[in-house]
Amino acid sequence: ETSSKLLDGKLIAKKIRDEIAGEIDGIKESTGIVPGLAVILVGSRKDSQTYVRNKKKACEDVGIASYEANLAEDCSEEEVMKHISNFNNNPSVHGILVQLPLPRHMNEEKILNAVSIEKDVDGFHPLNIGRLAMQGREPLFVPCTPKGCMELLHRYEIEIKGKRAVVIGRSNIVGMPAALLLQRANATVTMVHSYTKNPEEITKQADIVISAAGVANLVRGSWLKPGAVVVDVGINPVDDTGSARGYRLVGDVCFEEACKVASAITPVPGGVGPMTIAMLLSNTLSSAKRLHELR
Amino acid sequence: ETSSKLLDGKLIAKKIRDEIAGEIDGIKESTGIVPGLAVILVGSRKDSQTYVRNKKKACEDVGIASYEANLAEDCSEEEVMKHISNFNNNPSVHGILVQLPLPRHMNEEKILNAVSIEKDVDGFHPLNIGRLAMQGREPLFVPCTPKGCMELLHRYEIEIKGKRAVVIGRSNIVGMPAALLLQRANATVTMVHSYTKNPEEITKQADIVISAAGVANLVRGSWLKPGAVVVDVGINPVDDTGSARGYRLVGDVCFEEACKVASAITPVPGGVGPMTIAMLLSNTLSSAKRLHELR
Ligand SMILES: NC(=O)C1=CN([C@@H]2O[C@H](COP(=O)(O)OP(=O)(O)OC[C@H]3O[C@@H](n4cnc5c(N)ncnc54)[C@H](OP(=O)(O)O)[C@@H]3O)[C@@H](O)[C@H]2O)C=CC1
Ligand SMILES: NC(=O)C1=CN([C@@H]2O[C@H](COP(=O)(O)OP(=O)(O)OC[C@H]3O[C@@H](n4cnc5c(N)ncnc54)[C@H](OP(=O)(O)O)[C@@H]3O)[C@@H](O)[C@H]2O)C=CC1
């Protein structure tokens, strides 16, 4: 039987989107300003197209105007840079998002650095990450996925200060900023990655586990301390002949086992995924407010 | 009896300074270029004056030209900014260092951000820290004290990859960048700070301990795993009636106890301190080479 509380990202994300929609309504009414998000998609990866479509739909629902640049797989870096520059200079655009991954022939660092730091709603600019890492500094934007993890913990009133936390994975967009955020909230953080020996033993010491390794069923029930809180960021396809697509999506955590040990756990799907999109909307709204000096 | 190997920072720093002096000689001969370091000192704190004097002396010894701006405690932020701007624009200056702490009435963030990222030999600019935190990015400069810790480990051929590491302290200038550097070298890193519960138990799991808490005798022998490597960054005054000054300087680690448990340990003084200055010289030389596109 299940003993874990479900950290219902879908439900919380819906609440947050409603809050955002309400705030945007108010701003439109009193100032006429409409927050705007621009998305740059290069190439025609199916998964990227789905992500972009979902983001556009989410914008629409809360009253954020969305702008799109769809570029061919074989377009030049310069072309991408030109679109970024246009969006940087467009006062109706408050957030700019470059859908990753970019085609191999492009320099991701160069392209991401071109996004104006004031519109970097993904929070991937090194200046933002530096501020996130530093005491006494504030990033303009916090990367959406780790921000979504933290927001979920906050909404469920899970204490972080003084707790042991383990983050599995250290990517620039999820693991590393998640570790920095937990540490800012005064958890004692250990970062686990592919060179870590005994990840099971280390993870078992944690009161809070955030897993973003991209490996299905990596975290078993035996990896968890009884009563731990588990946030599963992973989205991993596994074969499933019973499904029409031939696969289904699972997290990094073996849910059936973990839910018997953890005190609280996010489902996949319906956990961190919806929170990520809600945070993108939240970052776009904050950006519009900052750029227009509202409140 | 002592069983630890001594990680002799004084000796290694001397070697590094000799290497740097040799390289600078060569550069002067072949190009006429003289690397230059500018130091800005505000106020008249005794300890800061000592640090600045030591840095100038170290520059002199290896052939780096040093420039100094000594400003009164009650000077304005603008005045400091003006000096930074002059040094930024001075092509003979390749590194700029603002001695911390600044007087309370000054905005440290604003002043440090004014130092050209290309001359930020302290590596404190958030853009540098961001790059240090990110996979696939390279900082222009690595902060001197943590860089000195890593260099000491490298010169003694201490393996880092796959090891458990604990960093005690998470300041912007020591603890946090030290944790990022260990993680870049593929250690599994836990950051311990003042909210950490059971720091002893956590530290005892580490193969490598870097302590930068600023608390004398914090780390006892019982905190260490037998065979651990200990890098003691702390420089803490303790009363000593036997000394002419009435105090002496000790590290964070109780040396008498630790040296019986650790496989290797830095002394205080003569450990990380001299390495820090050597790394400042090294960063200044690299900067001169980069700005003049040498090699
Ligand atoms: N819910 C959401 O909204 C989002 C979900 N995701 C999902 O999160 C997961 C991670 O994404 P992302 O961060 O981009 O992935 P990356 O592939 O960029 O990073 C994976 C990280 O996990 C580490 N890792 C890989 N295998 C292991 C292992 N066996 N044990 C320990 N650590 C391991 C890697 O270590 P090393 O650095 O040593 O290689 C790396 O740091 C994916 O499943 C992705 O689909 C991603 C973004 C948003
Ligand atoms: N050898 C050298 O060249 C240098 C030596 N130093 C020395 O290194 C030491 C640290 O310097 P600095 O980083 O600037 O100091 P800070 O005071 O800025 O930072 C101290 C850090 O240690 C943590 N800390 C304090 N007390 C404890 C405790 N009891 N247990 C666990 N963590 C604790 C603090 O945690 P929290 O964040 O929660 O407050 C903080 O993160 C000092 O002794 C300093 O003199 C510094 C620079 C160069």
Tab-separated table of N, CA, C and O in Angstrom, chain A residues 167-211:
chain	number	residue	atom	x	y	z
A	167	VAL	N	21.013	16.005	-4.561
A	167	VAL	CA	20.563	16.262	-5.922
A	167	VAL	C	21.306	15.294	-6.829
A	167	VAL	O	22.543	15.260	-6.825
A	168	ILE	N	20.560	14.484	-7.563
A	168	ILE	CA	21.191	13.543	-8.494
A	168	ILE	C	21.158	14.169	-9.879
A	168	ILE	O	20.081	14.468	-10.399
A	169	GLY	N	22.339	14.385	-10.450
A	169	GLY	CA	22.445	15.113	-11.717
A	169	GLY	C	22.947	16.520	-11.435
A	169	GLY	O	22.669	17.108	-10.390
A	170	ARG	N	23.732	17.056	-12.375
A	170	ARG	CA	24.325	18.388	-12.160
A	170	ARG	C	24.337	19.182	-13.457
A	170	ARG	O	25.283	19.929	-13.728
A	171	SER	N	23.315	18.983	-14.293
A	171	SER	CA	23.262	19.730	-15.548
A	171	SER	C	23.065	21.215	-15.256
A	171	SER	O	22.585	21.606	-14.199
A	172	ASN	N	23.456	22.027	-16.245
A	172	ASN	CA	23.314	23.474	-16.106
A	172	ASN	C	21.871	23.907	-15.937
A	172	ASN	O	21.599	24.937	-15.331
A	173	ILE	N	20.944	23.135	-16.500
A	173	ILE	CA	19.557	23.603	-16.506
A	173	ILE	C	18.721	23.011	-15.369
A	173	ILE	O	17.691	23.558	-15.015
A	174	VAL	N	19.135	21.914	-14.793
A	174	VAL	CA	18.345	21.331	-13.691
A	174	VAL	C	19.192	21.085	-12.443
A	174	VAL	O	19.045	21.767	-11.422
A	175	GLY	N	20.065	20.090	-12.484
A	175	GLY	CA	20.717	19.633	-11.259
A	175	GLY	C	21.506	20.710	-10.537
A	175	GLY	O	21.325	20.928	-9.331
A	176	MET	N	22.402	21.385	-11.275
A	176	MET	CA	23.275	22.357	-10.607
A	176	MET	C	22.470	23.509	-10.002
A	176	MET	O	22.622	23.793	-8.805
A	177	PRO	N	21.562	24.149	-10.760
A	177	PRO	CA	20.793	25.215	-10.103
A	177	PRO	C	19.887	24.700	-8.985
A	177	PRO	O	19.646	25.418	-8.007
A	178	ALA	N	19.401	23.465	-9.078
A	178	ALA	CA	18.591	22.912	-7.984
A	178	ALA	C	19.432	22.820	-6.713
A	178	ALA	O	18.975	23.177	-5.614
A	179	ALA	N	20.676	22.370	-6.851
A	179	ALA	CA	21.568	22.280	-5.694
A	179	ALA	C	21.818	23.667	-5.097
A	179	ALA	O	21.796	23.850	-3.877
A	180	LEU	N	22.034	24.653	-5.969
A	180	LEU	CA	22.282	26.010	-5.475
A	180	LEU	C	21.056	26.564	-4.743
A	180	LEU	O	21.178	27.230	-3.710
A	181	LEU	N	19.873	26.283	-5.254
A	181	LEU	CA	18.649	26.777	-4.606
A	181	LEU	C	18.436	26.131	-3.240
A	181	LEU	O	18.052	26.801	-2.277
A	182	LEU	N	18.657	24.825	-3.155
A	182	LEU	CA	18.501	24.143	-1.869
A	182	LEU	C	19.495	24.703	-0.860
A	182	LEU	O	19.180	24.898	0.312
A	183	GLN	N	20.691	24.973	-1.339
A	183	GLN	CA	21.717	25.518	-0.464
A	183	GLN	C	21.380	26.943	-0.034
A	183	GLN	O	21.594	27.311	1.125
A	184	ARG	N	20.828	27.742	-0.920
A	184	ARG	CA	20.362	29.089	-0.546
A	184	ARG	C	19.297	29.001	0.529
A	184	ARG	O	19.148	29.899	1.338
A	185	ALA	N	18.503	27.920	0.482
A	185	ALA	CA	17.449	27.732	1.489
A	185	ALA	C	18.021	27.040	2.738
A	185	ALA	O	17.266	26.581	3.594
A	186	ASN	N	19.343	26.974	2.802
A	186	ASN	CA	20.044	26.465	3.988
A	186	ASN	C	19.904	24.967	4.245
A	186	ASN	O	20.019	24.514	5.389
A	187	ALA	N	19.661	24.192	3.204
A	187	ALA	CA	19.833	22.743	3.311
A	187	ALA	C	21.331	22.435	3.216
A	187	ALA	O	22.116	23.263	2.747
A	188	THR	N	21.707	21.250	3.674
A	188	THR	CA	23.075	20.764	3.477
A	188	THR	C	23.028	19.846	2.259
A	188	THR	O	22.400	18.794	2.289
A	189	VAL	N	23.689	20.275	1.180
A	189	VAL	CA	23.463	19.655	-0.123
A	189	VAL	C	24.654	18.817	-0.580
A	189	VAL	O	25.799	19.262	-0.498
A	190	THR	N	24.368	17.623	-1.069
A	190	THR	CA	25.370	16.812	-1.741
A	190	THR	C	24.946	16.624	-3.196
A	190	THR	O	23.792	16.315	-3.472
A	191	MET	N	25.873	16.847	-4.106
A	191	MET	CA	25.594	16.667	-5.521
A	191	MET	C	26.112	15.314	-6.005
A	191	MET	O	27.316	15.063	-5.945
A	192	VAL	N	25.203	14.496	-6.478
A	192	VAL	CA	25.549	13.157	-6.965
A	192	VAL	C	25.561	13.189	-8.489
A	192	VAL	O	24.690	13.809	-9.107
A	193	HIS	N	26.560	12.562	-9.097
A	193	HIS	CA	26.650	12.548	-10.562
A	193	HIS	C	27.243	11.224	-11.018
A	193	HIS	O	27.364	10.288	-10.218
A	194	SER	N	27.611	11.161	-12.284
A	194	SER	CA	27.975	9.848	-12.826
A	194	SER	C	29.307	9.314	-12.289
A	194	SER	O	29.601	8.141	-12.448
A	195	TYR	N	30.128	10.151	-11.658
A	195	TYR	CA	31.375	9.673	-11.067
A	195	TYR	C	31.225	9.317	-9.588
A	195	TYR	O	32.192	8.927	-8.940
A	196	THR	N	30.016	9.512	-9.066
A	196	THR	CA	29.792	9.261	-7.645
A	196	THR	C	29.808	7.771	-7.349
A	196	THR	O	29.124	6.990	-8.021
A	197	LYS	N	30.608	7.407	-6.339
A	197	LYS	CA	30.597	6.014	-5.881
A	197	LYS	C	29.537	5.889	-4.786
A	197	LYS	O	29.296	6.830	-4.038
A	198	ASN	N	28.910	4.743	-4.683
A	198	ASN	CA	27.883	4.528	-3.666
A	198	ASN	C	26.760	5.562	-3.669
A	198	ASN	O	26.419	6.099	-2.620
A	199	PRO	N	26.188	5.868	-4.817
A	199	PRO	CA	25.109	6.870	-4.807
A	199	PRO	C	23.941	6.422	-3.913
A	199	PRO	O	23.285	7.251	-3.302
A	200	GLU	N	23.750	5.127	-3.797
A	200	GLU	CA	22.650	4.619	-2.978
A	200	GLU	C	22.835	5.008	-1.516
A	200	GLU	O	21.932	5.532	-0.868
A	201	GLU	N	24.041	4.750	-1.024
A	201	GLU	CA	24.350	5.041	0.380
A	201	GLU	C	24.217	6.546	0.676
A	201	GLU	O	23.690	6.954	1.711
A	202	ILE	N	24.685	7.354	-0.260
A	202	ILE	CA	24.629	8.809	-0.066
A	202	ILE	C	23.183	9.300	-0.115
A	202	ILE	O	22.749	10.093	0.729
A	203	THR	N	22.444	8.814	-1.084
A	203	THR	CA	21.058	9.261	-1.235
A	203	THR	C	20.230	8.876	-0.011
A	203	THR	O	19.328	9.609	0.403
A	204	LYS	N	20.582	7.758	0.571
A	204	LYS	CA	19.834	7.253	1.726
A	204	LYS	C	19.963	8.146	2.964
A	204	LYS	O	19.206	8.013	3.925
A	205	GLN	N	20.930	9.060	2.937
A	205	GLN	CA	21.073	9.973	4.076
A	205	GLN	C	20.189	11.207	3.938
A	205	GLN	O	20.085	12.018	4.865
A	206	ALA	N	19.560	11.351	2.787
A	206	ALA	CA	18.898	12.626	2.501
A	206	ALA	C	17.461	12.682	3.007
A	206	ALA	O	16.698	11.728	2.871
A	207	ASP	N	17.112	13.852	3.546
A	207	ASP	CA	15.719	14.126	3.881
A	207	ASP	C	14.950	14.554	2.636
A	207	ASP	O	13.745	14.378	2.549
A	208	ILE	N	15.668	15.168	1.711
A	208	ILE	CA	15.060	15.640	0.466
A	208	ILE	C	15.919	15.157	-0.700
A	208	ILE	O	17.133	15.371	-0.706
A	209	VAL	N	15.299	14.500	-1.665
A	209	VAL	CA	16.014	14.021	-2.849
A	209	VAL	C	15.405	14.680	-4.086
A	209	VAL	O	14.190	14.615	-4.281
A	210	ILE	N	16.236	15.328	-4.871
A	210	ILE	CA	15.790	15.789	-6.189
A	210	ILE	C	16.577	14.993	-7.209
A	210	ILE	O	17.808	15.036	-7.233
A	211	SER	N	15.884	14.233	-8.046
A	211	SER	CA	16.598	13.430	-9.032
A	211	SER	C	16.389	13.965	-10.439
A	211	SER	O	15.264	14.144	-10.891
